[in-house]
Coordinates of C-alpha atoms in Angstrom, one line a residue:
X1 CA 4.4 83.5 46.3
X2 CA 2.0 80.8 45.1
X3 CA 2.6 77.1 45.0
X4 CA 2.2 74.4 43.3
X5 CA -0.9 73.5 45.5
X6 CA -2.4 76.8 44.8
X7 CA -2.3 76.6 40.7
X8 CA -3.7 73.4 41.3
X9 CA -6.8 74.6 42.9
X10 CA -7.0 77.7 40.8
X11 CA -6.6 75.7 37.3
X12 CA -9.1 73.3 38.5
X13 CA -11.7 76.3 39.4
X14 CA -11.3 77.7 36.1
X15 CA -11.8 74.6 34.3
X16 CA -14.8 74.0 36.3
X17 CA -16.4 77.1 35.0
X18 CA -15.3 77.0 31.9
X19 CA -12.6 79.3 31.1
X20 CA -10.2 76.9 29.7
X21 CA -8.7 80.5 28.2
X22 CA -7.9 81.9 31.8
X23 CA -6.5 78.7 32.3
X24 CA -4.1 78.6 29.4
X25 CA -2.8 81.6 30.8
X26 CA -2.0 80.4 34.3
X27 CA -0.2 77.3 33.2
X28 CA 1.9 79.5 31.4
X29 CA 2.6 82.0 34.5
X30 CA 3.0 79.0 36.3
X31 CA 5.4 77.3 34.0
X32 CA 7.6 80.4 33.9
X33 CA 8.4 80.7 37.2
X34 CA 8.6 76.5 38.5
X35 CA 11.9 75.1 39.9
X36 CA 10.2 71.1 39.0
X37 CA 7.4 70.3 36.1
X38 CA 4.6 69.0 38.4
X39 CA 2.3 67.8 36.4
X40 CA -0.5 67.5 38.8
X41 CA -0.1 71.3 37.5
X42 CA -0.6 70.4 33.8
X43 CA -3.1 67.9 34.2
X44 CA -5.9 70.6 35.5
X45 CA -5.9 71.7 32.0
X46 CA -5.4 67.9 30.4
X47 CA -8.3 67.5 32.1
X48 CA -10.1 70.3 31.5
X49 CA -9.8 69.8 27.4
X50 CA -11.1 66.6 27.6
X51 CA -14.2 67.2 29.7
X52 CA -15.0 70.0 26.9
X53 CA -14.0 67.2 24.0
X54 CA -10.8 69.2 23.2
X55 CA -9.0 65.8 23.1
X56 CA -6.9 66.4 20.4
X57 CA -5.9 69.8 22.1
X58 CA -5.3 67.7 25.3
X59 CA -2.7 65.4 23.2
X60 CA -1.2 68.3 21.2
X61 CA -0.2 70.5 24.8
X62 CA 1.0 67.3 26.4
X63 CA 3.5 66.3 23.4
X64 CA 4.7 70.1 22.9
X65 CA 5.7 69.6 26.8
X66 CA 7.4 66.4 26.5
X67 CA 9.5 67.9 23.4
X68 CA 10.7 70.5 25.6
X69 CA 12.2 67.5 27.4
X70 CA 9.5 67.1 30.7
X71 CA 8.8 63.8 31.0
X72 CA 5.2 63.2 32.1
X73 CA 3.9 61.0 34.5
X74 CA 2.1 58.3 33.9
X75 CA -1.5 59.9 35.0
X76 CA -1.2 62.9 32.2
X77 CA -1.3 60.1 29.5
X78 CA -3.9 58.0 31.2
X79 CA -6.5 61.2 31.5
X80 CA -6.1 61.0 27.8
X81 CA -6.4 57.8 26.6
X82 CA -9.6 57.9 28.6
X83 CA -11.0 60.5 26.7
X84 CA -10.1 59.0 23.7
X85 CA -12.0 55.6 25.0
X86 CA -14.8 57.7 25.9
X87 CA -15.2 59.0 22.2
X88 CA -14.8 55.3 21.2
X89 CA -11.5 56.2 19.4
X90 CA -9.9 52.6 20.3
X91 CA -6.5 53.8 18.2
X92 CA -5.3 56.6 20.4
X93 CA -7.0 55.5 23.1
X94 CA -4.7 52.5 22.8
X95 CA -1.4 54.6 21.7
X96 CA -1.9 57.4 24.8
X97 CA -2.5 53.9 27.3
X98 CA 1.5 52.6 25.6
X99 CA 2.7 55.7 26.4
X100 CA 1.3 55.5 30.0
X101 CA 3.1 51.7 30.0
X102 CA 6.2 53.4 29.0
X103 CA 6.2 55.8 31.9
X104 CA 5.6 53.0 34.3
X105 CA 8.5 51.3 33.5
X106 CA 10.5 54.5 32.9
X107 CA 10.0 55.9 36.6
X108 CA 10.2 52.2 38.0
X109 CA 6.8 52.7 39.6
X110 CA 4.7 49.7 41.1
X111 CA 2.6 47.8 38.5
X112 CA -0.4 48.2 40.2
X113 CA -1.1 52.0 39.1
X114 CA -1.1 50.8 35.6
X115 CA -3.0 47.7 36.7
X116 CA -5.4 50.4 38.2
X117 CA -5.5 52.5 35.1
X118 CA -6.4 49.4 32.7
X119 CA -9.2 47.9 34.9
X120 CA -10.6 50.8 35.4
X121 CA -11.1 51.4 31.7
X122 CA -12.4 47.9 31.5
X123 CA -14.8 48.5 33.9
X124 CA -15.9 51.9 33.0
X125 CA -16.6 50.5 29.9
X126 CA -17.8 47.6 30.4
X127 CA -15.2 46.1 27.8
X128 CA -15.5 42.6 29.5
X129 CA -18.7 42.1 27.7
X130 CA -18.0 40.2 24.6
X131 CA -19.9 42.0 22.0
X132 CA -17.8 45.1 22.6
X133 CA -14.6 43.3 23.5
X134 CA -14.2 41.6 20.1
X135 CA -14.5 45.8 18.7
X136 CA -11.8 46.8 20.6
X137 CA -9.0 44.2 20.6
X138 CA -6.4 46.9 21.3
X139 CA -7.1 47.1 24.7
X140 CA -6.5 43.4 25.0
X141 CA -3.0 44.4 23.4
X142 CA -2.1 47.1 26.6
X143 CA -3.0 44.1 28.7
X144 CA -0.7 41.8 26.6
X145 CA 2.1 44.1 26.5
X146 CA 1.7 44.5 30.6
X147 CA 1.7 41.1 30.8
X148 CA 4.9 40.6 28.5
X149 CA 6.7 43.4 30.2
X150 CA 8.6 43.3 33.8
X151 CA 5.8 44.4 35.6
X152 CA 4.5 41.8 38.2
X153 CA 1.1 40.4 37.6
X154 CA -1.1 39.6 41.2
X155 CA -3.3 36.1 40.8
X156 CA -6.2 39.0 40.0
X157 CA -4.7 40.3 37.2
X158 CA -4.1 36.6 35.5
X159 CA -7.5 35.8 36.5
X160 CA -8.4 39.1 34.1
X161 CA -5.9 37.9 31.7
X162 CA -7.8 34.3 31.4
X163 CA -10.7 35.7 30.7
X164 CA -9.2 38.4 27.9
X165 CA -7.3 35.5 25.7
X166 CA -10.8 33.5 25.8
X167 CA -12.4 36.2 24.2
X168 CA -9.8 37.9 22.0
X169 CA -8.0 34.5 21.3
X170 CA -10.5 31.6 21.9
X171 CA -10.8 28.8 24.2
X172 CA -7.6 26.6 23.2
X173 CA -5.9 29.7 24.0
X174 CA -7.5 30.3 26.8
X175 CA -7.3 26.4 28.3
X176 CA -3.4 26.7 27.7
X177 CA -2.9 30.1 29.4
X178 CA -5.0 28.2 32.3
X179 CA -2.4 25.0 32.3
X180 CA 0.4 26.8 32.1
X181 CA -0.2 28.5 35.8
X182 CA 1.1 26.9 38.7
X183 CA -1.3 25.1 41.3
X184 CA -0.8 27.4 43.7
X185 CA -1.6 30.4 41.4
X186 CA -4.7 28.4 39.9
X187 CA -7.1 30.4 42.8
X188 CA -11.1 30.8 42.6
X189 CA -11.2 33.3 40.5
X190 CA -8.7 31.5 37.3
X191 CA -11.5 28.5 37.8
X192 CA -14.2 31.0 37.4
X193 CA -12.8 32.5 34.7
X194 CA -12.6 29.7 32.8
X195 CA -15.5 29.1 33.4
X196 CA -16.7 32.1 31.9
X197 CA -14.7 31.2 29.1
X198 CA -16.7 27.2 28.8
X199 CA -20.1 29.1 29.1
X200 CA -19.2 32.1 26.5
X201 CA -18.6 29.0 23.7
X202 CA -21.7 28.0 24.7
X203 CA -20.1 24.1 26.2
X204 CA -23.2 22.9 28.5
X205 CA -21.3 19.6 29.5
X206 CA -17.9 21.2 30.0
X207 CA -19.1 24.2 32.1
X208 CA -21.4 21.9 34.3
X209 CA -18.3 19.1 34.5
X210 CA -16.0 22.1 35.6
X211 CA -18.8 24.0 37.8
X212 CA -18.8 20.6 39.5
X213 CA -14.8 20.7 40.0
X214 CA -14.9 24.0 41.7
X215 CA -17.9 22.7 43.9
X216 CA -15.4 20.0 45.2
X217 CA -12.7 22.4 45.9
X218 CA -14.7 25.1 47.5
X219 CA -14.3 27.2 45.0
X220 CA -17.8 27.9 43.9
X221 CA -18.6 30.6 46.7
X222 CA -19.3 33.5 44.3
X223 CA -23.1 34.0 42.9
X224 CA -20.9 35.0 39.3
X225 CA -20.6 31.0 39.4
X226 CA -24.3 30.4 39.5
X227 CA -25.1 33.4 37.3
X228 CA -22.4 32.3 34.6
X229 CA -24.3 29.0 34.2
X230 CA -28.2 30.5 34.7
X231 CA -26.7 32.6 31.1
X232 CA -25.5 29.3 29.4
X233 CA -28.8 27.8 30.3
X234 CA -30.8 30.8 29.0
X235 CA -29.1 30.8 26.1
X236 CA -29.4 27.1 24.8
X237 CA -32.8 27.4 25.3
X238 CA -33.2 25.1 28.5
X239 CA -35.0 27.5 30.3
X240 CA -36.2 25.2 32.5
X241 CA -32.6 24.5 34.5
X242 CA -32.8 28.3 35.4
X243 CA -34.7 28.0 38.5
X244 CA -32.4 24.4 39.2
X245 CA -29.7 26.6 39.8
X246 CA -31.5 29.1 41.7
X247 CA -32.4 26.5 44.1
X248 CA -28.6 24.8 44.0
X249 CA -27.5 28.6 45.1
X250 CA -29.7 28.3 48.5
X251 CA -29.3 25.2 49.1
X252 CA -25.1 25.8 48.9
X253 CA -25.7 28.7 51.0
X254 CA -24.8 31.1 48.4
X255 CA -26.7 34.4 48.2
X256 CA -28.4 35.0 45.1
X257 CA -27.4 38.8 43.3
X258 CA -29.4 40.8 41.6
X259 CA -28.4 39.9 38.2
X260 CA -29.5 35.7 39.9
X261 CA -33.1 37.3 40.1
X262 CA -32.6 39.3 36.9
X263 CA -31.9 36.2 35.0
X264 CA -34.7 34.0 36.7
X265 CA -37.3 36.1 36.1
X266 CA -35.9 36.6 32.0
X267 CA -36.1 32.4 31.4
X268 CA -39.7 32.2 33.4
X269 CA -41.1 34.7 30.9
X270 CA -39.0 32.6 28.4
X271 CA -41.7 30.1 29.4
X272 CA -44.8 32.3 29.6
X273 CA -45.0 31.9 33.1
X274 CA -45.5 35.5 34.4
X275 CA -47.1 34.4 37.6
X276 CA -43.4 32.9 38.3
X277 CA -42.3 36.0 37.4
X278 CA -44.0 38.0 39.4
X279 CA -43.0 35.6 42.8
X280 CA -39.4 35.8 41.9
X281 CA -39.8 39.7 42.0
X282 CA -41.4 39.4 45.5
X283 CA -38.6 37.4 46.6
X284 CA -36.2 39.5 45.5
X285 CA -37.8 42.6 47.1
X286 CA -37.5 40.6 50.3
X287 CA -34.1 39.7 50.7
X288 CA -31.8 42.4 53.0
X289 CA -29.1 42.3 50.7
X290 CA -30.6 43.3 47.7
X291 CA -31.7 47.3 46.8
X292 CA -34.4 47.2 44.2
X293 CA -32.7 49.7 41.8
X294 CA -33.6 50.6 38.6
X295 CA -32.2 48.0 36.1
X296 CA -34.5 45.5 38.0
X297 CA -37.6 47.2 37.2
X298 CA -36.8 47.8 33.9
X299 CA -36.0 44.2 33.2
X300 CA -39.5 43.4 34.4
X301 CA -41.0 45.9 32.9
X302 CA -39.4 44.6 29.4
X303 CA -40.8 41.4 30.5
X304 CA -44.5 42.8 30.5
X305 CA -43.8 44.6 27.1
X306 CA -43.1 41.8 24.9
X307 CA -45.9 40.1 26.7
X308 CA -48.1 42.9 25.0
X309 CA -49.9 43.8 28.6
X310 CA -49.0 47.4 28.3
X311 CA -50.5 48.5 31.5
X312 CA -48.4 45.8 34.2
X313 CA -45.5 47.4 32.1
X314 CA -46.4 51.1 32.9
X315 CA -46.9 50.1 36.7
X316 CA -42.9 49.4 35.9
X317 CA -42.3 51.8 34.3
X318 CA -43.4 54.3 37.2
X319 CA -41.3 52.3 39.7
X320 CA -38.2 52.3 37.3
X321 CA -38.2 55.7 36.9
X322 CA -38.8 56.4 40.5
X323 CA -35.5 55.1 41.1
X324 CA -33.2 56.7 38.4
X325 CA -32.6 59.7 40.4
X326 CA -30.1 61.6 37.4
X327 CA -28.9 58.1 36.0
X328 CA -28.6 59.2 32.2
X329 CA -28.7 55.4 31.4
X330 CA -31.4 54.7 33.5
X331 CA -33.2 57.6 31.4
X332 CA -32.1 56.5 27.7
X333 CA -34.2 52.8 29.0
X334 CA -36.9 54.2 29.8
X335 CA -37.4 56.1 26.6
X336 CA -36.4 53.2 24.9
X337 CA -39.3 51.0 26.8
X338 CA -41.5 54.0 26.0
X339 CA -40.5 54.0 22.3
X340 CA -41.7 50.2 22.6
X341 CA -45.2 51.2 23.5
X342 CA -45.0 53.9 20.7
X343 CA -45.9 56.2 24.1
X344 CA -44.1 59.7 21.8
X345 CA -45.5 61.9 24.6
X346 CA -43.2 60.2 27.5
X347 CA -40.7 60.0 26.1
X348 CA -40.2 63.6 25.1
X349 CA -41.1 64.2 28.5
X350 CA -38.3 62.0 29.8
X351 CA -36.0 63.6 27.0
X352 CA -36.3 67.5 29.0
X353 CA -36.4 65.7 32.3
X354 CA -32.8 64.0 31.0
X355 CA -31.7 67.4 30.4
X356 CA -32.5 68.8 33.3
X357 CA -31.2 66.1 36.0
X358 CA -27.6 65.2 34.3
X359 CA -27.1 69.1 33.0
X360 CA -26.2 67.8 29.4
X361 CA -27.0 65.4 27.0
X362 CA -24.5 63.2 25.4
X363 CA -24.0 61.3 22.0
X364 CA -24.7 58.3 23.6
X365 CA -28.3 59.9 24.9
X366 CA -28.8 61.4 21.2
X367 CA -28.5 58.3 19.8
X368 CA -31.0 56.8 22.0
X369 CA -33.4 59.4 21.7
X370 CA -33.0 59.5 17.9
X371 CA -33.3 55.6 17.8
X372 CA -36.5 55.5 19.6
X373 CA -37.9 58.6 17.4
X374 CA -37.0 55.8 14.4
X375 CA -38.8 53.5 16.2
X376 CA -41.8 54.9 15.7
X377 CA -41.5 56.6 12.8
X378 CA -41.2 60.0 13.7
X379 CA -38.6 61.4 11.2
X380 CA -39.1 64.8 11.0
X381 CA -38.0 65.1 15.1
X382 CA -35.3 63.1 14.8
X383 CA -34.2 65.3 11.9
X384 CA -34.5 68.3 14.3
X385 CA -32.6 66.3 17.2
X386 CA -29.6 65.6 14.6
X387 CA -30.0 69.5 14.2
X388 CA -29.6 70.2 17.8
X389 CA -27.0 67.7 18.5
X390 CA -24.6 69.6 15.0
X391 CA -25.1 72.7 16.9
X392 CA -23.9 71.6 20.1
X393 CA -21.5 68.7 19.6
X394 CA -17.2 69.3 20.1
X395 CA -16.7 66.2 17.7
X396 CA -18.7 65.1 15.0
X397 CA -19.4 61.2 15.6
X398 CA -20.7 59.5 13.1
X399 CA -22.7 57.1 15.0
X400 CA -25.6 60.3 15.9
X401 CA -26.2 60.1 12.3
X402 CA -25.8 56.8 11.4
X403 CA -29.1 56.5 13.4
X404 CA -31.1 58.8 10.7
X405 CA -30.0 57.3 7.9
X406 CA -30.6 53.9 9.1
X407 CA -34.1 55.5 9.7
X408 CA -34.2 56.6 6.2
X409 CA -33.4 53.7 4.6
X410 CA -35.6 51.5 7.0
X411 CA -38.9 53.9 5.3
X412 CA -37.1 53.1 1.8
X413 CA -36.1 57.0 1.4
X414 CA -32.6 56.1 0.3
X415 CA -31.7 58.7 -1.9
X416 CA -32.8 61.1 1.2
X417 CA -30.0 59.3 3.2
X418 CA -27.3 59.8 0.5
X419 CA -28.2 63.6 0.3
X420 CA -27.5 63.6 4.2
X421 CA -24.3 61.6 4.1
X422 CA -22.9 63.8 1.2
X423 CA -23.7 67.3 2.6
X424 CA -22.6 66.1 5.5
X425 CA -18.9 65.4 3.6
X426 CA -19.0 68.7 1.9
X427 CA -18.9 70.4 5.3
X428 CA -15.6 68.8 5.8
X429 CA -16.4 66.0 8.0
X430 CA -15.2 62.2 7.1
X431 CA -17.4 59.3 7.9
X432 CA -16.4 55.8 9.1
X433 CA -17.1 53.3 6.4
X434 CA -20.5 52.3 8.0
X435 CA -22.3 54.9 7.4
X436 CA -22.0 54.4 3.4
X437 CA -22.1 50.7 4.5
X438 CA -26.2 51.6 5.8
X439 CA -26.7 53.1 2.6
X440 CA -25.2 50.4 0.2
X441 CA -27.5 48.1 1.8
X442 CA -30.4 50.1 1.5
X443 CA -29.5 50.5 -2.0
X444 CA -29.1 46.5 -2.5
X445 CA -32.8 46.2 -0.7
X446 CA -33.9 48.3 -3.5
X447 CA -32.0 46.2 -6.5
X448 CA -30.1 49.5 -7.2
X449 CA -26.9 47.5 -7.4
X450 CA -25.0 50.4 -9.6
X451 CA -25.2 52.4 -6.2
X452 CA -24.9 49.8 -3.9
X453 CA -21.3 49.0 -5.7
X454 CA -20.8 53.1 -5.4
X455 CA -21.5 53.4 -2.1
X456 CA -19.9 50.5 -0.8
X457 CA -16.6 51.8 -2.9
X458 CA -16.6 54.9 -0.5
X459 CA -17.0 53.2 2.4
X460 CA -13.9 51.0 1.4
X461 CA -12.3 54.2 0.4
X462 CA -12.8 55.9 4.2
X463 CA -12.2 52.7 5.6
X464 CA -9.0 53.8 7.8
X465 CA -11.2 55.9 10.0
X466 CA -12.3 52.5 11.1
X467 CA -9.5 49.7 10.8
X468 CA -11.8 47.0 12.8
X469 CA -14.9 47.8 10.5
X470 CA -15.9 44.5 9.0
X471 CA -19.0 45.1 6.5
X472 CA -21.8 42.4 6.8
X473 CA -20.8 39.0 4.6
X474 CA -24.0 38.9 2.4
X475 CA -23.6 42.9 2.0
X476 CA -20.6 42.0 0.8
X477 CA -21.3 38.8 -1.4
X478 CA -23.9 40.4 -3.5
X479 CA -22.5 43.1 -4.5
X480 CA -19.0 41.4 -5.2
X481 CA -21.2 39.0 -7.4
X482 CA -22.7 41.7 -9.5
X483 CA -19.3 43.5 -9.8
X484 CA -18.3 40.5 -11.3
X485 CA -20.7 40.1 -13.9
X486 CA -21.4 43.7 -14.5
X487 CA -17.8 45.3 -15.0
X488 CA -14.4 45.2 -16.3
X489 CA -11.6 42.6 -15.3
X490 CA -9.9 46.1 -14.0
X491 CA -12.6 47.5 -11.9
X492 CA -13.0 43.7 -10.5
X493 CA -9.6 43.5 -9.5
X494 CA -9.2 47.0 -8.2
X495 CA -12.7 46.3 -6.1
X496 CA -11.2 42.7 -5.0
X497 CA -8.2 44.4 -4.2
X498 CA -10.1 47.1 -1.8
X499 CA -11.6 44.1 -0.2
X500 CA -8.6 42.4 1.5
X501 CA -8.2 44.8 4.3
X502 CA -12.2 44.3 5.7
X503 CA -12.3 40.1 4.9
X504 CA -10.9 37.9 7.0
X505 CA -7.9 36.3 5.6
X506 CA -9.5 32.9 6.3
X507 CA -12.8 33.5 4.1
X508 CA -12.7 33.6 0.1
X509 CA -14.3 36.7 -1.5

């Protein structure tokens, strides 16, 4: 008789070639004739939906199981709510990761799977940068609730939670969270993270007065220290302190990173000073520690572009892509750098050699590609790349579009946009509220206010498919203004109204 072992192996081979169909049928042998629900059994197939986008199958199976009274493991929820993050849908990523909570504390397992689970989302997508963070507050949420709950934080995971309250609930909040830890628990890494927190607000005299502190208490042994204050130096525009703290780094013993170097060389060409540029390179080259990969080269080669000397940028360019080796991120840069130099030829040739390397490419490649075939004003192939990615994609996001009609607008062809957007609703599909958002603006650049107050009325109207979409303020002003003097009290109060759930409750309309 077969074992569990053996529909394992045989559900993941047929999901790895693609017959999710065969597989259906073998979880349903197999489910007829277990003694226990394993659902390392299940999962083959959870998995195997979400790799093909099927997410919403994924979550359908896994709920038609648990009403037949299985209760799932914590894993089965987590392979979903990472295909959810994946296609940026924050909501259920953030409902299937509760679910996954739920089961921890349901099976009494150790808090450090779920610990696992949630910073490895973080990580995978990079939602500790603070651009993306502030978009997806639900995850700071899980992490509150897991906090909150019985389950047993390490001094790590605080030194994670620090750094999530800075961004999600500022630096007061942040500061108290800090005070409120004992001594003992108050390691390197709490100091750093407030740190990170001091140099995010953009605090020169704070961050330097508590760099200082750590430096005293032999806390300030990590080259994230250094880096964090290199970034607020960058930032506030004293370029000059860079290389200080480059120097402070040796002379402390402390191994500069990649990132160190990264960041040098960005506040040198900050200064023009491209011969320092090109030593700091050398020197980075040199040290044993330090693999020249590709994000280095195409920093430097960035550098050379916005210098306008075209050919030192190429010389990157050659090196960068020399080092890729079927990196699709790697790839979407150096079309990007390519689009820069208005170079169509490369990058179309990088676009195949994409496909070829990493077997597929993905919405966030199409959007690239399509961006940098905006860039330089090639419409009619980014027309036929939107056609390509419409035949091909398992999920219509919004965001591959978006990037056309943003093009469209750019070249003033706004009414071309709108007849995109609206065929694209009459074959069933929904936007998120900033893709009539792109054209409402184009409209108000054109002094077409009558459609700029339609089309910002559909956005508000879609708006649910995107609760944390916040339309730009001066988007928002003018047309609220001409409402106001162009229509009746109804249709002002009905548009005021429609407002409240996109403004801030601590800004006026």
């Amino acid at each position: 008789m077969h074992i569990n072992r053996d529909y394992i192996t045989m559900l993941c081979s047929l999901v790895k070639i693609g017959e999710l169909e065969e597989t259906e049928k073998l979880l349903t042998e197999w489910e007829l004739s277990c003694d226990r629900h394993d659902f390392r059994v299940p999962n083959a197939l959870l998995i195997g939906y979400c790799e093909k986008g099927m997410i919403e199958n994924a979550e359908e199976m896994l709920r038609d199981i648990v009403k037949r009274g299985k209760t799932p493991i914590p894993d089965s929820w987590y392979i979903i709510a990472a295909a959810y993050l994946d296609k940026d849908n924050m909501e259920k990523a953030f409902e299937c990761m509760k679910e996954a909570l739920a089961m921890i504390v349901m099976h009494a397992i150790s808090s450090m799977q779920f610990r696992n689970m949630v910073n490895s989302l973080f990580q995978k997508h990079g939602l500790l940068k603070d651009e993306i963070l502030r978009n997806h507050v639900p995850l700071f949420e899980v992490s509150e609730w897991m906090r909150n709950s019985d389950l047993q934080f390490s001094v790590g995971d605080r030194a994670v939670q620090l750094n999530l309250i800075g961004r999600v609930r500022g630096l007061e909040a942040a500061e108290s969270y800090f005070n409120s830890l004992s001594d003992e628990d108050k390691i390197d890494k709490i100091y750093g993270s407030l740190l990170n927190c001091y140099v995010r607000e953009g605090l020169v005299d704070k961050s330097v007065s508590h760099m200082q502190k750590m430096k005293e208490m032999g806390f300030a042994t990590r080259a994230i220290n250094y880096n964090d204050l290199m970034c607020l130096y960058k930032s506030s525009g004293q370029f000059e302190k860079v290389p200080e703290v480059l120097s402070d780094m040796k002379k402390n013993g402390i191994s500069p990173d990649s990132f160190t170097y990264r960041i040098c060389m960005k506040a040198y060409a900050e200064r023009s000073d491209l011969s320092s540029v090109e030593s700091i390179l050398q020197e980075m080259k040199s040290q044993p520690n330090i693999t020249m990969d590709w994000i280095s080269y195409s920093a430097v080669a960035n550098i050379y572009i916005k210098a306008g000397l075209k050919e030192k940028a190429l010389i990157y360019l050659k090196k960068c892509e020399e080092k890729i080796s079927k990196d699709a991120v790697g790839y979407n840069h150096l079309i990007s750098h390519y689009a820069s130099l208005g170079n169509k030829d490369e990058m179309m040739r990088l676009w195949g050699l994409q496909k070829t390397e990493c077997k597929k490419h993905i919405n966030r490649d199409y959007i690239t590609m399509m961006g940098s075939l905006v860039k330089i004003g090639e419409l009619e192939e980014t027309e036929k790349l939107l056609t390509e990615w419409e035949s091909s994609c398992h999920r219509y996001d919004f965001r591959v579009p978006n990037v056309l009609l943003i093009g469209y607008c750019q070249k003033g062809m706004i009414e071309n946009a709108e007849e995109l957007l609206r065929d694209i609703v009459k074959r069933g599909k929904t936007p998120v509220p900033n893709s009539w958002s792109i054209i409402a603006a184009g409209y108000l650049d054109k002094d077409n206010m009558e459609k700029a107050f339609e089309c910002m009325r559909e956005a508000l109207a879609v708006q649910a498919e995107n609760k944390i979409w916040r339309p730009k303020s001066s988007l928002i002003s003018s047309i609220l203004n001409w409402v106001r003097d162009n229509r009746n009290v109804d249709e002002v109060e009905a548009f005021e109204k429609s407002l409240k759930n996109v403004i801030p409750e601590n800004k006026e309309m």
